[in-house]
Tab-separated table of C-alpha atoms in Angstrom:
chain	number	residue	atom	x	y	z
A	365	GLY	CA	1.105	21.231	28.860
A	366	TYR	CA	0.346	17.007	30.144
A	367	ALA	CA	2.836	14.740	30.561
A	368	GLY	CA	1.437	12.224	28.565
A	369	PHE	CA	-2.186	10.285	28.002
A	370	VAL	CA	-4.077	7.150	27.979
A	371	LEU	CA	-5.529	5.171	25.331
A	372	ASP	CA	-8.701	3.777	26.848
A	373	THR	CA	-10.998	1.239	25.143
A	374	ARG	CA	-14.669	1.028	26.697
A	375	VAL	CA	-16.575	-2.382	26.698
A	376	GLU	CA	-19.769	-3.266	27.958
A	377	ALA	CA	-20.046	-6.476	29.485
A	378	LYS	CA	-23.329	-7.483	29.267
A	379	GLN	CA	-23.372	-7.426	25.417
A	380	GLY	CA	-21.492	-11.034	25.010
A	381	GLU	CA	-20.337	-11.021	21.625
A	382	ARG	CA	-19.875	-7.506	20.720
A	383	CYS	CA	-18.400	-6.988	24.259
A	384	ARG	CA	-15.627	-9.665	23.028
A	385	ARG	CA	-15.331	-8.007	19.061
A	386	ALA	CA	-14.769	-4.643	21.101
A	387	LEU	CA	-12.240	-5.980	24.002
A	388	LEU	CA	-10.115	-7.546	21.176
A	389	GLU	CA	-10.668	-4.565	18.198
A	390	GLY	CA	-9.379	-2.419	21.598
A	391	ALA	CA	-6.331	-4.819	22.116
A	392	LYS	CA	-4.963	-4.945	18.814
A	393	ARG	CA	-5.867	-0.664	18.093
A	394	SER	CA	-3.324	-0.479	21.838
A	395	GLU	CA	0.276	-2.179	20.803
A	396	ALA	CA	-0.771	0.209	17.650
A	397	PHE	CA	0.593	3.369	19.820
A	398	PRO	CA	4.179	1.986	21.535
A	399	ASP	CA	4.507	5.471	23.221
A	400	ALA	CA	1.269	5.434	25.233
A	401	LYS	CA	-0.621	3.948	28.088
A	402	THR	CA	-3.900	1.630	27.812
A	403	ARG	CA	-6.295	0.868	29.444
A	404	LEU	CA	-10.162	-1.147	29.441
A	405	THR	CA	-12.657	0.310	30.968
A	406	ILE	CA	-15.100	-2.768	32.070
A	407	ALA	CA	-18.608	-1.067	32.250
A	408	PHE	CA	-21.578	-3.961	33.988
A	409	ALA	CA	-24.128	-3.940	36.066
A	410	GLU	CA	-24.004	-7.098	37.084
A	411	PRO	CA	-20.970	-9.439	38.384
A	412	LEU	CA	-21.340	-12.286	37.288
A	413	ASP	CA	-21.737	-10.809	33.901
A	414	LEU	CA	-17.661	-9.149	34.605
A	415	GLN	CA	-16.518	-12.250	35.417
A	416	GLY	CA	-17.472	-14.019	32.308
A	417	VAL	CA	-15.493	-11.540	30.439
A	418	MET	CA	-12.486	-11.216	32.473
A	419	ARG	CA	-12.046	-15.148	33.079
A	420	SER	CA	-13.152	-15.512	28.954
A	421	MET	CA	-10.906	-12.608	27.886
A	422	ALA	CA	-8.003	-12.848	30.017
A	423	LYS	CA	-5.115	-12.962	28.112
A	424	GLU	CA	-6.349	-9.668	25.376
A	425	ILE	CA	-7.203	-7.837	28.971
A	426	ALA	CA	-3.319	-8.010	30.560
A	427	LYS	CA	-2.357	-6.344	27.211
A	428	PHE	CA	-4.019	-3.329	28.179
A	429	ASP	CA	-1.853	-1.239	31.199
A	430	VAL	CA	-4.911	-0.039	33.129
A	431	LEU	CA	-8.538	-1.836	33.932
A	432	ALA	CA	-11.038	0.670	35.009
A	433	LEU	CA	-14.107	-1.200	35.775
A	434	GLU	CA	-17.184	1.399	35.189
A	435	PRO	CA	-20.205	0.172	37.173
A	436	GLU	CA	-23.793	0.840	36.844
A	437	SER	CA	-25.555	-0.732	40.068
A	438	GLU	CA	-25.174	-1.048	43.637
A	439	ARG	CA	-24.307	-4.521	43.296
A	440	ALA	CA	-21.905	-3.519	41.048
A	441	PHE	CA	-20.359	-1.270	42.478
A	442	ALA	CA	-19.289	-3.066	45.991
A	443	SER	CA	-18.342	-5.809	43.447
A	444	ALA	CA	-16.065	-2.642	41.696
A	445	CYS	CA	-14.616	-1.549	45.083
A	446	ALA	CA	-13.496	-5.810	46.072
A	447	ASN	CA	-11.976	-6.270	42.521
A	448	LYS	CA	-8.394	-7.023	43.109
A	449	HIS	CA	-7.271	-6.636	39.927
A	450	ALA	CA	-8.608	-3.338	38.853
A	451	ASP	CA	-7.173	-0.213	39.463
A	452	VAL	CA	-10.028	2.656	39.126
A	453	VAL	CA	-13.189	2.922	39.658
A	454	SER	CA	-14.344	4.396	36.727
A	455	VAL	CA	-18.012	7.501	38.350
A	456	ARG	CA	-19.994	7.937	34.910
A	457	ALA	CA	-20.827	11.199	37.679
A	458	GLY	CA	-22.393	12.684	34.085
A	459	GLN	CA	-25.888	11.040	35.134
A	460	ARG	CA	-27.980	10.154	37.569
A	461	LEU	CA	-26.592	6.773	39.306
A	462	LYS	CA	-27.455	3.880	40.803
A	463	TYR	CA	-25.604	3.843	44.312
A	464	LYS	CA	-24.628	5.479	46.350
A	465	PHE	CA	-20.708	6.168	47.857
A	466	GLY	CA	-20.886	3.985	51.079
A	467	ALA	CA	-18.196	3.506	53.372
A	468	GLY	CA	-17.678	-0.434	53.602
A	469	GLN	CA	-17.129	0.261	49.768
A	470	ILE	CA	-15.173	3.485	49.998
A	471	LYS	CA	-12.785	1.218	52.291
A	472	ALA	CA	-12.641	-2.208	50.373
A	473	ALA	CA	-10.947	0.126	47.236
A	474	PHE	CA	-8.850	2.194	49.691
A	475	GLY	CA	-7.795	-1.706	51.324
A	476	ASN	CA	-7.403	-2.892	47.135
A	477	LYS	CA	-5.329	0.353	46.532
A	478	ILE	CA	-8.205	0.970	44.009
A	479	SER	CA	-8.529	4.926	42.271
A	480	PHE	CA	-11.697	6.654	41.609
A	481	GLU	CA	-12.309	8.930	38.995
A	482	VAL	CA	-14.120	11.410	37.543
A	483	CYS	CA	-13.509	12.488	34.284
A	484	TYR	CA	-14.716	16.465	34.089
A	485	ALA	CA	-15.988	16.175	30.689
A	486	ASP	CA	-18.897	15.129	31.984
A	487	ALA	CA	-19.502	18.635	32.694
A	488	LEU	CA	-18.674	20.277	29.365
A	489	ARG	CA	-21.307	18.573	27.575
A	490	ASP	CA	-24.666	20.024	28.256
A	491	SER	CA	-26.196	21.318	31.567
A	492	THR	CA	-28.193	18.650	33.730
A	493	SER	CA	-24.800	16.607	32.410
A	494	ARG	CA	-23.080	19.693	34.234
A	495	MET	CA	-25.499	19.346	37.303
A	496	TRP	CA	-24.863	15.534	37.589
A	497	PHE	CA	-21.302	15.602	37.454
A	498	PHE	CA	-20.987	18.383	40.134
A	499	ASN	CA	-23.246	16.731	42.550
A	500	ASN	CA	-21.612	12.898	42.256
A	501	ALA	CA	-17.970	14.683	42.108
A	502	GLY	CA	-18.758	16.385	45.342
A	503	ALA	CA	-19.607	13.434	46.825
A	504	LEU	CA	-17.158	10.836	45.721
A	505	ALA	CA	-14.963	13.471	47.067
A	506	ARG	CA	-15.940	13.469	50.478
A	507	ALA	CA	-16.821	9.588	50.940
A	508	THR	CA	-12.553	9.890	49.867
A	509	ARG	CA	-12.087	12.128	52.398
A	510	GLY	CA	-11.693	15.446	49.949
A	511	GLY	CA	-10.268	13.028	47.177
A	512	ARG	CA	-6.877	13.383	49.157
A	513	GLU	CA	-6.081	9.446	47.821
A	514	TYR	CA	-6.738	7.018	45.509
A	515	PHE	CA	-8.613	10.339	43.513
A	516	LEU	CA	-8.041	10.438	39.971
A	517	ILE	CA	-9.747	13.342	37.438
A	518	SER	CA	-9.581	12.300	34.085
A	519	SER	CA	-10.472	14.162	30.643
A	520	GLY	CA	-13.038	11.386	29.234
A	521	ALA	CA	-12.269	13.418	26.315
A	522	ASN	CA	-13.359	11.597	22.994
A	523	ARG	CA	-12.748	15.073	20.720
A	524	ALA	CA	-9.811	16.992	21.033
A	525	MET	CA	-11.181	20.059	22.217
A	526	GLU	CA	-12.708	18.720	25.705
A	527	VAL	CA	-9.020	19.157	27.014
A	528	ARG	CA	-8.678	21.700	29.263
A	529	SER	CA	-5.755	22.461	31.207
A	530	MET	CA	-4.720	21.699	34.562
A	531	HIS	CA	-5.532	24.429	35.273
A	532	ASP	CA	-8.808	24.811	34.110
A	533	VAL	CA	-9.875	22.087	35.654
A	534	VAL	CA	-8.240	23.002	39.267
A	535	ASN	CA	-10.574	25.523	38.944
A	536	LEU	CA	-13.262	23.035	38.270
A	537	ALA	CA	-12.215	20.930	41.121
A	538	THR	CA	-12.139	23.613	43.581
A	539	LEU	CA	-16.115	24.515	42.492
A	540	PHE	CA	-17.162	20.569	43.764
A	541	GLY	CA	-15.382	20.962	47.104
A	542	MET	CA	-11.440	19.841	46.231
A	543	LYS	CA	-8.489	21.834	48.010
A	544	GLU	CA	-6.530	22.739	45.686
A	545	HIS	CA	-3.494	20.880	46.102
A	546	ALA	CA	-5.364	17.730	46.414
A	547	ALA	CA	-7.217	18.544	42.324
A	548	ARG	CA	-3.108	18.919	41.120
A	549	ASN	CA	-2.524	15.393	42.495
A	550	ALA	CA	-5.801	14.207	40.784
A	551	MET	CA	-3.718	15.231	37.545
A	552	THR	CA	-0.668	13.753	38.999
A	553	THR	CA	1.274	12.101	41.989
A	554	ASN	CA	-1.859	10.124	42.277
A	555	VAL	CA	-1.804	9.230	38.870
A	556	ASP	CA	1.666	8.140	39.017
A	557	VAL	CA	1.005	5.457	41.555
A	558	MET	CA	-2.567	4.435	40.253
A	559	LEU	CA	0.167	3.388	37.246
A	560	LYS	CA	2.692	1.780	39.374
A	561	LEU	CA	0.611	-0.170	41.307
A	562	SER	CA	-0.910	-1.147	37.967
A	563	LYS	CA	1.648	-2.439	36.609
A	564	ARG	CA	2.560	-4.573	39.574
A	565	ARG	CA	-0.678	-5.980	39.078
A	566	ARG	CA	-0.377	-7.748	35.948
A	567	ASP	CA	3.000	-8.739	36.591
A	568	VAL	CA	1.167	-10.338	39.600
A	569	ASP	CA	-1.485	-11.927	37.445
A	570	PHE	CA	0.904	-12.659	34.461
A	571	SER	CA	3.656	-15.084	36.682
A	572	ALA	CA	0.573	-16.380	38.683
A	573	SER	CA	-0.979	-17.455	35.324
A	574	GLU	CA	2.422	-19.096	34.526
A	575	VAL	CA	2.040	-21.249	37.722
A	576	THR	CA	-0.991	-22.479	36.389
A	577	LYS	CA	-0.097	-22.965	32.987
A	578	MET	CA	3.124	-25.301	34.389
A	579	ASN	CA	1.079	-26.634	36.881
A	580	VAL	CA	-1.250	-27.520	34.683
A	581	ASP	CA	0.888	-28.416	31.904
A	582	GLY	CA	2.767	-30.625	34.369
């Protein structure tokens, strides 16, 4: 029942050359799916690691339609929420998080029009992941005014059998405190808004890089 999908490439910023190879492979693979939206997810614990990847791999990152950041520490969460190039802060809700959803960070992300995301596949894999998923997803929903805006519910599926119908996902979301209409928006309207904003960011970033190049060349 879904109209489309986003093909995700996930890399670990701290892995250096391995991260670079994975990013290059993901960028190349994304070109093989011209009808699908593509996304890069960068997991990081240290903001300097993220800055290094974004600086050295800017051209490759620009090939993806969506840039998601997956923070793994308190400093990383604050950095992700303040990042003006990011489209999504992805929360690995199926595990114990090393940060809290502080009001200041949430406000900064909303100011930058960054969406927060939880992946329901985390609730399907085992009982421990399910426990953490409901705890973390509920906390994030409360911190983001019930997830009424800039809130996404994605599958995070590694296999087709992990994908669930929208009706099932809405029911799941109501169990961690979301209203039914907000849960539906998190898979429809909010996604469209995020994709439009991501395109606008990529266009602005591309224009800025062209101006910089012209200034340097001139």
